[in-house]
């Protein structure tokens, strides 16, 4: 009798298609849509149905319009080609499937080209709430609806410019140790900026406080917690605080920053770049996130 082996599909931590690509050194891959199992689609369905009412309550209006504009499916994992067909005419952005972590410079440079590195795997159905790495629900349901909004898309592109500025100004430093030290600090400051805005940002909107950060918008538990819990400190964004504030990786954020608008956020990215040029990011407070060797290497290689 033939043995029944359940197909691994494209499940986080168990996706041979993705692992083999990574093993071959391939960062950019295809979505391989036919590999998704019924269980993978079921995970999407459950995640979507559970969070939808919370989006209506706590997400910013641009995000809600983005969901409609993309016609984001509720009952199956979306095909990135179909998402891109609707997304590209709006802001020029496209989801680009990747096999795993994209090192710092390459990631920011993708944003500058209006490409969003997108994970294709989905979390297992028995681990709906906590996942240490991004999956397609985080990337496509959390990030991509925001990319339909021009003012937000422009922020991401501008942020990509800053990565180029970092390369340009540090390439002039001849002392290798000093160049690396400064780059690590600049990358840390940029990562913190990204973390506290694009991933976990709050905005003051017509309906009161709402979320625009994708880490919040893709988390059923933290989305409500971020807006409602008295345990969360919420402060108007201040660049000097944000670039020196350590991030929390394994628990709900105790501290969140609020912007007034995406024009406000864009102006902050301009300020970040000016501060980088003025040397104000050369020695930020220690703490998370760690800057890994391959992140540093990606900036050095770009020079
Ligand atoms: Fe993210």
PDB file of C-alpha atoms and ligand atoms in Angstrom:
ATOM      1  CA  UNK A   1       0.000   0.000   0.000  1.00  0.00           C
ATOM      2  CA  UNK A   2       1.464   3.404  -0.912  1.00  0.00           C
ATOM      3  CA  UNK A   3       2.381   5.526   2.056  1.00  0.00           C
ATOM      4  CA  UNK A   4       0.475   8.792   2.378  1.00  0.00           C
ATOM      5  CA  UNK A   5       2.875  11.713   2.737  1.00  0.00           C
ATOM      6  CA  UNK A   6       1.312  15.115   3.223  1.00  0.00           C
ATOM      7  CA  UNK A   7       2.900  17.663   0.916  1.00  0.00           C
ATOM      8  CA  UNK A   8       4.902  20.320   2.797  1.00  0.00           C
ATOM      9  CA  UNK A   9       3.565  23.052   0.542  1.00  0.00           C
ATOM     10  CA  UNK A  10       4.927  26.506   1.249  1.00  0.00           C
ATOM     11  CA  UNK A  11       4.776  26.485   5.033  1.00  0.00           C
ATOM     12  CA  UNK A  12       7.096  28.684   7.131  1.00  0.00           C
ATOM     13  CA  UNK A  13      10.016  26.550   8.307  1.00  0.00           C
ATOM     14  CA  UNK A  14       8.993  23.693   6.018  1.00  0.00           C
ATOM     15  CA  UNK A  15       9.122  24.659   2.348  1.00  0.00           C
ATOM     16  CA  UNK A  16      11.677  22.642   0.354  1.00  0.00           C
ATOM     17  CA  UNK A  17      11.103  24.814  -2.749  1.00  0.00           C
ATOM     18  CA  UNK A  18      12.266  27.903  -0.859  1.00  0.00           C
ATOM     19  CA  UNK A  19      15.016  26.147   1.102  1.00  0.00           C
ATOM     20  CA  UNK A  20      16.528  24.710  -2.087  1.00  0.00           C
ATOM     21  CA  UNK A  21      16.517  28.132  -3.760  1.00  0.00           C
ATOM     22  CA  UNK A  22      18.272  29.587  -0.715  1.00  0.00           C
ATOM     23  CA  UNK A  23      20.763  26.752  -0.790  1.00  0.00           C
ATOM     24  CA  UNK A  24      21.546  27.593  -4.430  1.00  0.00           C
ATOM     25  CA  UNK A  25      22.095  31.217  -3.407  1.00  0.00           C
ATOM     26  CA  UNK A  26      18.970  32.437  -5.216  1.00  0.00           C
ATOM     27  CA  UNK A  27      17.390  35.390  -3.442  1.00  0.00           C
ATOM     28  CA  UNK A  28      14.763  36.267  -6.045  1.00  0.00           C
ATOM     29  CA  UNK A  29      12.415  33.397  -6.856  1.00  0.00           C
ATOM     30  CA  UNK A  30       8.932  32.732  -8.276  1.00  0.00           C
ATOM     31  CA  UNK A  31       5.821  32.309  -6.181  1.00  0.00           C
ATOM     32  CA  UNK A  32       5.345  28.647  -7.335  1.00  0.00           C
ATOM     33  CA  UNK A  33       1.663  29.069  -6.592  1.00  0.00           C
ATOM     34  CA  UNK A  34       0.662  25.460  -7.283  1.00  0.00           C
ATOM     35  CA  UNK A  35       2.761  24.291  -4.337  1.00  0.00           C
ATOM     36  CA  UNK A  36       0.386  25.843  -1.772  1.00  0.00           C
ATOM     37  CA  UNK A  37      -1.584  23.130  -0.003  1.00  0.00           C
ATOM     38  CA  UNK A  38      -5.185  23.339   1.141  1.00  0.00           C
ATOM     39  CA  UNK A  39      -3.802  23.801   4.649  1.00  0.00           C
ATOM     40  CA  UNK A  40      -1.748  26.809   3.478  1.00  0.00           C
ATOM     41  CA  UNK A  41      -4.891  28.413   2.023  1.00  0.00           C
ATOM     42  CA  UNK A  42      -6.754  27.577   5.230  1.00  0.00           C
ATOM     43  CA  UNK A  43      -4.131  29.488   7.250  1.00  0.00           C
ATOM     44  CA  UNK A  44      -4.680  32.577   5.049  1.00  0.00           C
ATOM     45  CA  UNK A  45      -8.473  32.219   5.364  1.00  0.00           C
ATOM     46  CA  UNK A  46      -8.333  32.043   9.154  1.00  0.00           C
ATOM     47  CA  UNK A  47      -5.890  34.915   9.476  1.00  0.00           C
ATOM     48  CA  UNK A  48      -7.903  37.129   7.135  1.00  0.00           C
ATOM     49  CA  UNK A  49     -11.316  36.406   8.644  1.00  0.00           C
ATOM     50  CA  UNK A  50     -10.108  36.921  12.176  1.00  0.00           C
ATOM     51  CA  UNK A  51      -8.376  40.259  11.592  1.00  0.00           C
ATOM     52  CA  UNK A  52     -10.807  41.863   9.119  1.00  0.00           C
ATOM     53  CA  UNK A  53     -13.098  43.446  11.775  1.00  0.00           C
ATOM     54  CA  UNK A  54     -10.048  44.813  13.571  1.00  0.00           C
ATOM     55  CA  UNK A  55      -8.795  46.432  10.370  1.00  0.00           C
ATOM     56  CA  UNK A  56     -12.127  48.223  10.080  1.00  0.00           C
ATOM     57  CA  UNK A  57     -11.740  49.481  13.605  1.00  0.00           C
ATOM     58  CA  UNK A  58      -8.031  50.249  13.882  1.00  0.00           C
ATOM     59  CA  UNK A  59      -6.426  50.550  10.422  1.00  0.00           C
ATOM     60  CA  UNK A  60      -5.853  53.875   8.691  1.00  0.00           C
ATOM     61  CA  UNK A  61      -8.159  54.769   5.796  1.00  0.00           C
ATOM     62  CA  UNK A  62      -5.425  54.423   3.141  1.00  0.00           C
ATOM     63  CA  UNK A  63      -4.946  50.811   4.166  1.00  0.00           C
ATOM     64  CA  UNK A  64      -8.675  50.042   4.014  1.00  0.00           C
ATOM     65  CA  UNK A  65      -8.901  51.594   0.559  1.00  0.00           C
ATOM     66  CA  UNK A  66      -5.803  49.594  -0.432  1.00  0.00           C
ATOM     67  CA  UNK A  67      -7.480  46.302   0.522  1.00  0.00           C
ATOM     68  CA  UNK A  68     -10.359  47.187  -1.809  1.00  0.00           C
ATOM     69  CA  UNK A  69      -8.125  48.497  -4.605  1.00  0.00           C
ATOM     70  CA  UNK A  70      -6.113  45.260  -4.596  1.00  0.00           C
ATOM     71  CA  UNK A  71      -9.242  43.157  -4.262  1.00  0.00           C
ATOM     72  CA  UNK A  72      -7.306  41.185  -1.657  1.00  0.00           C
ATOM     73  CA  UNK A  73      -8.856  37.710  -1.495  1.00  0.00           C
ATOM     74  CA  UNK A  74     -10.203  36.461   1.837  1.00  0.00           C
ATOM     75  CA  UNK A  75     -10.490  32.771   0.995  1.00  0.00           C
ATOM     76  CA  UNK A  76      -7.167  31.877  -0.629  1.00  0.00           C
ATOM     77  CA  UNK A  77      -3.549  33.044  -0.747  1.00  0.00           C
ATOM     78  CA  UNK A  78      -3.287  35.797  -3.355  1.00  0.00           C
ATOM     79  CA  UNK A  79      -1.299  35.364  -6.540  1.00  0.00           C
ATOM     80  CA  UNK A  80       1.384  38.059  -6.531  1.00  0.00           C
ATOM     81  CA  UNK A  81       0.959  38.479 -10.307  1.00  0.00           C
ATOM     82  CA  UNK A  82      -2.675  39.479  -9.745  1.00  0.00           C
ATOM     83  CA  UNK A  83      -1.803  41.798  -6.872  1.00  0.00           C
ATOM     84  CA  UNK A  84       0.841  43.455  -9.060  1.00  0.00           C
ATOM     85  CA  UNK A  85      -1.614  43.964 -11.920  1.00  0.00           C
ATOM     86  CA  UNK A  86      -3.701  46.154  -9.622  1.00  0.00           C
ATOM     87  CA  UNK A  87      -0.865  47.693  -7.617  1.00  0.00           C
ATOM     88  CA  UNK A  88       1.511  48.798 -10.338  1.00  0.00           C
ATOM     89  CA  UNK A  89      -0.825  51.280 -12.101  1.00  0.00           C
ATOM     90  CA  UNK A  90      -1.458  53.005  -8.755  1.00  0.00           C
ATOM     91  CA  UNK A  91       2.061  53.724  -7.476  1.00  0.00           C
ATOM     92  CA  UNK A  92       4.478  51.696  -9.616  1.00  0.00           C
ATOM     93  CA  UNK A  93       5.144  49.316  -6.701  1.00  0.00           C
ATOM     94  CA  UNK A  94       5.389  45.559  -7.230  1.00  0.00           C
ATOM     95  CA  UNK A  95       5.692  42.564  -4.906  1.00  0.00           C
ATOM     96  CA  UNK A  96       8.857  40.600  -5.687  1.00  0.00           C
ATOM     97  CA  UNK A  97       9.043  37.040  -4.291  1.00  0.00           C
ATOM     98  CA  UNK A  98      12.182  36.239  -2.269  1.00  0.00           C
ATOM     99  CA  UNK A  99      13.609  33.103  -0.664  1.00  0.00           C
ATOM    100  CA  UNK A 100      14.351  34.690   2.724  1.00  0.00           C
ATOM    101  CA  UNK A 101      16.033  37.567   4.510  1.00  0.00           C
ATOM    102  CA  UNK A 102      17.159  40.356   2.197  1.00  0.00           C
ATOM    103  CA  UNK A 103      20.293  42.101   3.544  1.00  0.00           C
ATOM    104  CA  UNK A 104      19.870  45.788   4.464  1.00  0.00           C
ATOM    105  CA  UNK A 105      21.147  47.653   1.422  1.00  0.00           C
ATOM    106  CA  UNK A 106      19.513  45.294  -1.083  1.00  0.00           C
ATOM    107  CA  UNK A 107      16.201  45.630   0.737  1.00  0.00           C
ATOM    108  CA  UNK A 108      16.259  49.439   0.794  1.00  0.00           C
ATOM    109  CA  UNK A 109      17.490  49.557  -2.791  1.00  0.00           C
ATOM    110  CA  UNK A 110      14.501  47.411  -3.842  1.00  0.00           C
ATOM    111  CA  UNK A 111      12.196  49.986  -2.245  1.00  0.00           C
ATOM    112  CA  UNK A 112      13.913  52.711  -4.232  1.00  0.00           C
ATOM    113  CA  UNK A 113      13.059  50.763  -7.410  1.00  0.00           C
ATOM    114  CA  UNK A 114       9.487  50.349  -6.126  1.00  0.00           C
ATOM    115  CA  UNK A 115       9.938  46.628  -5.597  1.00  0.00           C
ATOM    116  CA  UNK A 116       8.885  45.045  -2.334  1.00  0.00           C
ATOM    117  CA  UNK A 117      10.748  41.841  -1.338  1.00  0.00           C
ATOM    118  CA  UNK A 118       7.905  39.470  -0.456  1.00  0.00           C
ATOM    119  CA  UNK A 119       7.959  36.217   1.491  1.00  0.00           C
ATOM    120  CA  UNK A 120       5.890  33.477  -0.185  1.00  0.00           C
ATOM    121  CA  UNK A 121       5.578  31.013   2.713  1.00  0.00           C
ATOM    122  CA  UNK A 122       2.719  31.104   5.218  1.00  0.00           C
ATOM    123  CA  UNK A 123       2.723  30.223   8.919  1.00  0.00           C
ATOM    124  CA  UNK A 124       1.386  26.790   9.955  1.00  0.00           C
ATOM    125  CA  UNK A 125      -2.271  26.750  11.076  1.00  0.00           C
ATOM    126  CA  UNK A 126      -1.270  25.776  14.600  1.00  0.00           C
ATOM    127  CA  UNK A 127       0.959  28.862  15.002  1.00  0.00           C
ATOM    128  CA  UNK A 128      -1.349  31.711  14.055  1.00  0.00           C
ATOM    129  CA  UNK A 129      -0.217  34.201  16.669  1.00  0.00           C
ATOM    130  CA  UNK A 130       3.502  34.240  17.012  1.00  0.00           C
ATOM    131  CA  UNK A 131       6.007  34.013  14.239  1.00  0.00           C
ATOM    132  CA  UNK A 132       9.554  35.335  14.584  1.00  0.00           C
ATOM    133  CA  UNK A 133       9.937  35.782  10.816  1.00  0.00           C
ATOM    134  CA  UNK A 134       7.706  37.446   8.225  1.00  0.00           C
ATOM    135  CA  UNK A 135       5.325  35.325   6.162  1.00  0.00           C
ATOM    136  CA  UNK A 136       3.116  36.125   3.190  1.00  0.00           C
ATOM    137  CA  UNK A 137       0.292  37.285   5.447  1.00  0.00           C
ATOM    138  CA  UNK A 138       2.567  39.865   7.052  1.00  0.00           C
ATOM    139  CA  UNK A 139       4.081  40.969   3.742  1.00  0.00           C
ATOM    140  CA  UNK A 140       0.989  40.938   1.519  1.00  0.00           C
ATOM    141  CA  UNK A 141      -1.868  41.680   3.934  1.00  0.00           C
ATOM    142  CA  UNK A 142       0.221  43.892   6.252  1.00  0.00           C
ATOM    143  CA  UNK A 143       2.519  45.841   3.921  1.00  0.00           C
ATOM    144  CA  UNK A 144       1.232  45.832   0.372  1.00  0.00           C
ATOM    145  CA  UNK A 145      -2.150  47.578   0.868  1.00  0.00           C
ATOM    146  CA  UNK A 146      -0.114  50.572   2.135  1.00  0.00           C
ATOM    147  CA  UNK A 147       1.816  50.609  -1.145  1.00  0.00           C
ATOM    148  CA  UNK A 148      -1.353  51.611  -3.028  1.00  0.00           C
ATOM    149  CA  UNK A 149      -1.138  55.068  -1.411  1.00  0.00           C
ATOM    150  CA  UNK A 150       1.120  57.459  -3.315  1.00  0.00           C
ATOM    151  CA  UNK A 151       2.279  59.553  -0.346  1.00  0.00           C
ATOM    152  CA  UNK A 152       3.292  56.417   1.570  1.00  0.00           C
ATOM    153  CA  UNK A 153       4.936  54.784  -1.462  1.00  0.00           C
ATOM    154  CA  UNK A 154       7.012  57.958  -1.893  1.00  0.00           C
ATOM    155  CA  UNK A 155       8.227  57.637   1.711  1.00  0.00           C
ATOM    156  CA  UNK A 156       9.564  54.141   0.986  1.00  0.00           C
ATOM    157  CA  UNK A 157      11.352  55.319  -2.159  1.00  0.00           C
ATOM    158  CA  UNK A 158      12.862  58.255  -0.267  1.00  0.00           C
ATOM    159  CA  UNK A 159      14.020  55.825   2.397  1.00  0.00           C
ATOM    160  CA  UNK A 160      15.763  53.824  -0.334  1.00  0.00           C
ATOM    161  CA  UNK A 161      17.594  57.019  -1.317  1.00  0.00           C
ATOM    162  CA  UNK A 162      18.964  57.253   2.226  1.00  0.00           C
ATOM    163  CA  UNK A 163      20.643  53.853   1.858  1.00  0.00           C
ATOM    164  CA  UNK A 164      22.474  55.230  -1.183  1.00  0.00           C
ATOM    165  CA  UNK A 165      23.454  58.326   0.783  1.00  0.00           C
ATOM    166  CA  UNK A 166      24.875  56.085   3.528  1.00  0.00           C
ATOM    167  CA  UNK A 167      27.035  54.290   0.964  1.00  0.00           C
ATOM    168  CA  UNK A 168      28.129  57.537  -0.665  1.00  0.00           C
ATOM    169  CA  UNK A 169      29.272  59.265   2.514  1.00  0.00           C
ATOM    170  CA  UNK A 170      30.960  56.280   4.165  1.00  0.00           C
ATOM    171  CA  UNK A 171      32.800  55.262   0.982  1.00  0.00           C
ATOM    172  CA  UNK A 172      34.980  58.364   1.467  1.00  0.00           C
ATOM    173  CA  UNK A 173      36.347  57.109   4.818  1.00  0.00           C
ATOM    174  CA  UNK A 174      39.731  55.493   4.279  1.00  0.00           C
ATOM    175  CA  UNK A 175      40.162  53.935   7.739  1.00  0.00           C
ATOM    176  CA  UNK A 176      38.347  50.619   7.341  1.00  0.00           C
ATOM    177  CA  UNK A 177      37.486  50.108  11.033  1.00  0.00           C
ATOM    178  CA  UNK A 178      36.113  53.629  11.339  1.00  0.00           C
ATOM    179  CA  UNK A 179      34.105  53.273   8.119  1.00  0.00           C
ATOM    180  CA  UNK A 180      32.541  50.031   9.361  1.00  0.00           C
ATOM    181  CA  UNK A 181      31.790  51.499  12.787  1.00  0.00           C
ATOM    182  CA  UNK A 182      29.978  54.453  11.258  1.00  0.00           C
ATOM    183  CA  UNK A 183      28.089  52.263   8.809  1.00  0.00           C
ATOM    184  CA  UNK A 184      26.889  49.948  11.583  1.00  0.00           C
ATOM    185  CA  UNK A 185      25.548  52.964  13.478  1.00  0.00           C
ATOM    186  CA  UNK A 186      23.859  54.433  10.404  1.00  0.00           C
ATOM    187  CA  UNK A 187      22.273  51.060   9.542  1.00  0.00           C
ATOM    188  CA  UNK A 188      21.063  50.718  13.145  1.00  0.00           C
ATOM    189  CA  UNK A 189      19.505  54.192  13.013  1.00  0.00           C
ATOM    190  CA  UNK A 190      17.843  53.447   9.666  1.00  0.00           C
ATOM    191  CA  UNK A 191      16.538  50.096  10.910  1.00  0.00           C
ATOM    192  CA  UNK A 192      15.068  51.725  14.019  1.00  0.00           C
ATOM    193  CA  UNK A 193      13.408  54.387  11.892  1.00  0.00           C
ATOM    194  CA  UNK A 194      11.896  51.701   9.661  1.00  0.00           C
ATOM    195  CA  UNK A 195      10.844  49.616  12.665  1.00  0.00           C
ATOM    196  CA  UNK A 196       9.035  52.418  14.526  1.00  0.00           C
ATOM    197  CA  UNK A 197       7.332  53.806  11.403  1.00  0.00           C
ATOM    198  CA  UNK A 198       6.790  51.369   8.517  1.00  0.00           C
ATOM    199  CA  UNK A 199       6.481  48.337  10.832  1.00  0.00           C
ATOM    200  CA  UNK A 200       4.908  49.745  14.010  1.00  0.00           C
ATOM    201  CA  UNK A 201       3.771  53.284  13.249  1.00  0.00           C
ATOM    202  CA  UNK A 202       0.604  54.931  14.507  1.00  0.00           C
ATOM    203  CA  UNK A 203      -1.078  57.920  12.905  1.00  0.00           C
ATOM    204  CA  UNK A 204      -3.553  60.483  14.136  1.00  0.00           C
ATOM    205  CA  UNK A 205      -6.492  60.250  11.724  1.00  0.00           C
ATOM    206  CA  UNK A 206     -10.055  61.480  11.399  1.00  0.00           C
ATOM    207  CA  UNK A 207     -11.191  58.457  13.427  1.00  0.00           C
ATOM    208  CA  UNK A 208      -8.662  59.095  16.206  1.00  0.00           C
ATOM    209  CA  UNK A 209      -5.530  57.002  16.588  1.00  0.00           C
ATOM    210  CA  UNK A 210      -5.054  54.396  13.833  1.00  0.00           C
ATOM    211  CA  UNK A 211      -2.296  52.009  12.748  1.00  0.00           C
ATOM    212  CA  UNK A 212      -0.284  52.227   9.536  1.00  0.00           C
ATOM    213  CA  UNK A 213       2.625  49.981  10.585  1.00  0.00           C
ATOM    214  CA  UNK A 214       2.544  46.565   8.957  1.00  0.00           C
ATOM    215  CA  UNK A 215       3.695  44.682  12.045  1.00  0.00           C
ATOM    216  CA  UNK A 216       0.526  45.936  13.714  1.00  0.00           C
ATOM    217  CA  UNK A 217      -1.750  45.539  10.691  1.00  0.00           C
ATOM    218  CA  UNK A 218      -0.821  41.857  10.320  1.00  0.00           C
ATOM    219  CA  UNK A 219      -1.152  40.986  14.020  1.00  0.00           C
ATOM    220  CA  UNK A 220      -4.645  40.246  15.337  1.00  0.00           C
ATOM    221  CA  UNK A 221      -3.524  40.625  18.952  1.00  0.00           C
ATOM    222  CA  UNK A 222      -1.112  43.530  18.749  1.00  0.00           C
ATOM    223  CA  UNK A 223      -3.294  45.704  16.491  1.00  0.00           C
ATOM    224  CA  UNK A 224      -5.922  46.103  19.196  1.00  0.00           C
ATOM    225  CA  UNK A 225      -3.330  46.217  21.974  1.00  0.00           C
ATOM    226  CA  UNK A 226      -1.419  49.032  20.232  1.00  0.00           C
ATOM    227  CA  UNK A 227      -4.497  51.266  20.071  1.00  0.00           C
ATOM    228  CA  UNK A 228      -6.421  50.312  23.216  1.00  0.00           C
ATOM    229  CA  UNK A 229      -4.041  49.096  25.902  1.00  0.00           C
ATOM    230  CA  UNK A 230      -3.162  51.468  28.753  1.00  0.00           C
ATOM    231  CA  UNK A 231       0.143  49.564  28.925  1.00  0.00           C
ATOM    232  CA  UNK A 232       1.366  51.107  25.664  1.00  0.00           C
ATOM    233  CA  UNK A 233       3.148  54.467  25.691  1.00  0.00           C
ATOM    234  CA  UNK A 234       2.253  56.498  22.613  1.00  0.00           C
ATOM    235  CA  UNK A 235       4.173  59.661  21.850  1.00  0.00           C
ATOM    236  CA  UNK A 236       4.411  62.118  18.979  1.00  0.00           C
ATOM    237  CA  UNK A 237       7.327  60.956  16.851  1.00  0.00           C
ATOM    238  CA  UNK A 238      10.686  62.599  17.580  1.00  0.00           C
ATOM    239  CA  UNK A 239      13.583  61.681  15.360  1.00  0.00           C
ATOM    240  CA  UNK A 240      16.220  62.043  18.086  1.00  0.00           C
ATOM    241  CA  UNK A 241      14.342  59.583  20.290  1.00  0.00           C
ATOM    242  CA  UNK A 242      13.445  57.104  17.596  1.00  0.00           C
ATOM    243  CA  UNK A 243      16.992  56.558  16.262  1.00  0.00           C
ATOM    244  CA  UNK A 244      18.291  55.926  19.788  1.00  0.00           C
ATOM    245  CA  UNK A 245      15.462  53.679  20.977  1.00  0.00           C
ATOM    246  CA  UNK A 246      16.077  49.915  21.135  1.00  0.00           C
ATOM    247  CA  UNK A 247      13.407  47.773  19.449  1.00  0.00           C
ATOM    248  CA  UNK A 248      11.496  44.927  21.151  1.00  0.00           C
ATOM    249  CA  UNK A 249      11.582  41.806  19.037  1.00  0.00           C
ATOM    250  CA  UNK A 250       9.762  39.114  21.034  1.00  0.00           C
ATOM    251  CA  UNK A 251       6.848  40.883  22.707  1.00  0.00           C
ATOM    252  CA  UNK A 252       4.282  43.575  22.062  1.00  0.00           C
ATOM    253  CA  UNK A 253       5.871  46.995  21.704  1.00  0.00           C
ATOM    254  CA  UNK A 254       5.632  48.992  24.943  1.00  0.00           C
ATOM    255  CA  UNK A 255       6.394  52.242  23.102  1.00  0.00           C
ATOM    256  CA  UNK A 256       4.935  53.492  19.832  1.00  0.00           C
ATOM    257  CA  UNK A 257       5.364  56.736  17.906  1.00  0.00           C
ATOM    258  CA  UNK A 258       2.599  58.741  16.276  1.00  0.00           C
ATOM    259  CA  UNK A 259       2.843  60.735  13.018  1.00  0.00           C
ATOM    260  CA  UNK A 260       0.349  63.321  11.739  1.00  0.00           C
ATOM    261  CA  UNK A 261       0.387  62.274   8.091  1.00  0.00           C
ATOM    262  CA  UNK A 262       2.544  60.619   5.438  1.00  0.00           C
ATOM    263  CA  UNK A 263       3.772  64.073   4.392  1.00  0.00           C
ATOM    264  CA  UNK A 264       4.996  64.413   7.970  1.00  0.00           C
ATOM    265  CA  UNK A 265       6.708  61.021   7.665  1.00  0.00           C
ATOM    266  CA  UNK A 266       8.297  62.032   4.350  1.00  0.00           C
ATOM    267  CA  UNK A 267       9.710  65.178   5.982  1.00  0.00           C
ATOM    268  CA  UNK A 268      11.177  62.999   8.741  1.00  0.00           C
ATOM    269  CA  UNK A 269      13.001  60.859   6.173  1.00  0.00           C
ATOM    270  CA  UNK A 270      14.462  64.054   4.696  1.00  0.00           C
ATOM    271  CA  UNK A 271      15.592  65.025   8.168  1.00  0.00           C
ATOM    272  CA  UNK A 272      17.084  61.563   8.733  1.00  0.00           C
ATOM    273  CA  UNK A 273      19.154  61.970   5.575  1.00  0.00           C
ATOM    274  CA  UNK A 274      20.330  65.450   6.626  1.00  0.00           C
ATOM    275  CA  UNK A 275      21.316  64.130  10.026  1.00  0.00           C
ATOM    276  CA  UNK A 276      23.206  61.294   8.343  1.00  0.00           C
ATOM    277  CA  UNK A 277      25.151  63.834   6.275  1.00  0.00           C
ATOM    278  CA  UNK A 278      25.811  65.916   9.405  1.00  0.00           C
ATOM    279  CA  UNK A 279      27.252  62.879  11.236  1.00  0.00           C
ATOM    280  CA  UNK A 280      24.435  62.680  13.778  1.00  0.00           C
ATOM    281  CA  UNK A 281      23.862  58.965  13.119  1.00  0.00           C
ATOM    282  CA  UNK A 282      27.517  58.009  13.594  1.00  0.00           C
ATOM    283  CA  UNK A 283      27.194  56.980  17.224  1.00  0.00           C
ATOM    284  CA  UNK A 284      23.624  56.061  18.200  1.00  0.00           C
ATOM    285  CA  UNK A 285      22.672  54.371  21.482  1.00  0.00           C
ATOM    286  CA  UNK A 286      23.521  50.644  21.596  1.00  0.00           C
ATOM    287  CA  UNK A 287      20.774  47.998  21.614  1.00  0.00           C
ATOM    288  CA  UNK A 288      18.484  46.234  19.181  1.00  0.00           C
ATOM    289  CA  UNK A 289      18.293  45.654  16.339  1.00  0.00           C
ATOM    290  CA  UNK A 290      21.650  43.973  15.852  1.00  0.00           C
ATOM    291  CA  UNK A 291      23.343  44.853  12.585  1.00  0.00           C
ATOM    292  CA  UNK A 292      24.400  41.536  11.093  1.00  0.00           C
ATOM    293  CA  UNK A 293      27.541  40.938   9.094  1.00  0.00           C
ATOM    294  CA  UNK A 294      25.575  40.419   5.870  1.00  0.00           C
ATOM    295  CA  UNK A 295      23.760  43.751   6.373  1.00  0.00           C
ATOM    296  CA  UNK A 296      27.071  45.572   6.742  1.00  0.00           C
ATOM    297  CA  UNK A 297      28.522  43.616   3.827  1.00  0.00           C
ATOM    298  CA  UNK A 298      25.591  44.626   1.585  1.00  0.00           C
ATOM    299  CA  UNK A 299      26.393  48.322   2.148  1.00  0.00           C
ATOM    300  CA  UNK A 300      30.129  47.796   1.638  1.00  0.00           C
ATOM    301  CA  UNK A 301      29.520  45.855  -1.575  1.00  0.00           C
ATOM    302  CA  UNK A 302      27.290  48.626  -2.896  1.00  0.00           C
ATOM    303  CA  UNK A 303      30.227  51.027  -2.675  1.00  0.00           C
TER     304      UNK A 303
HETATM  305 FE1  LIG B   1       7.560  43.836   7.705  1.00  0.00          FE
END
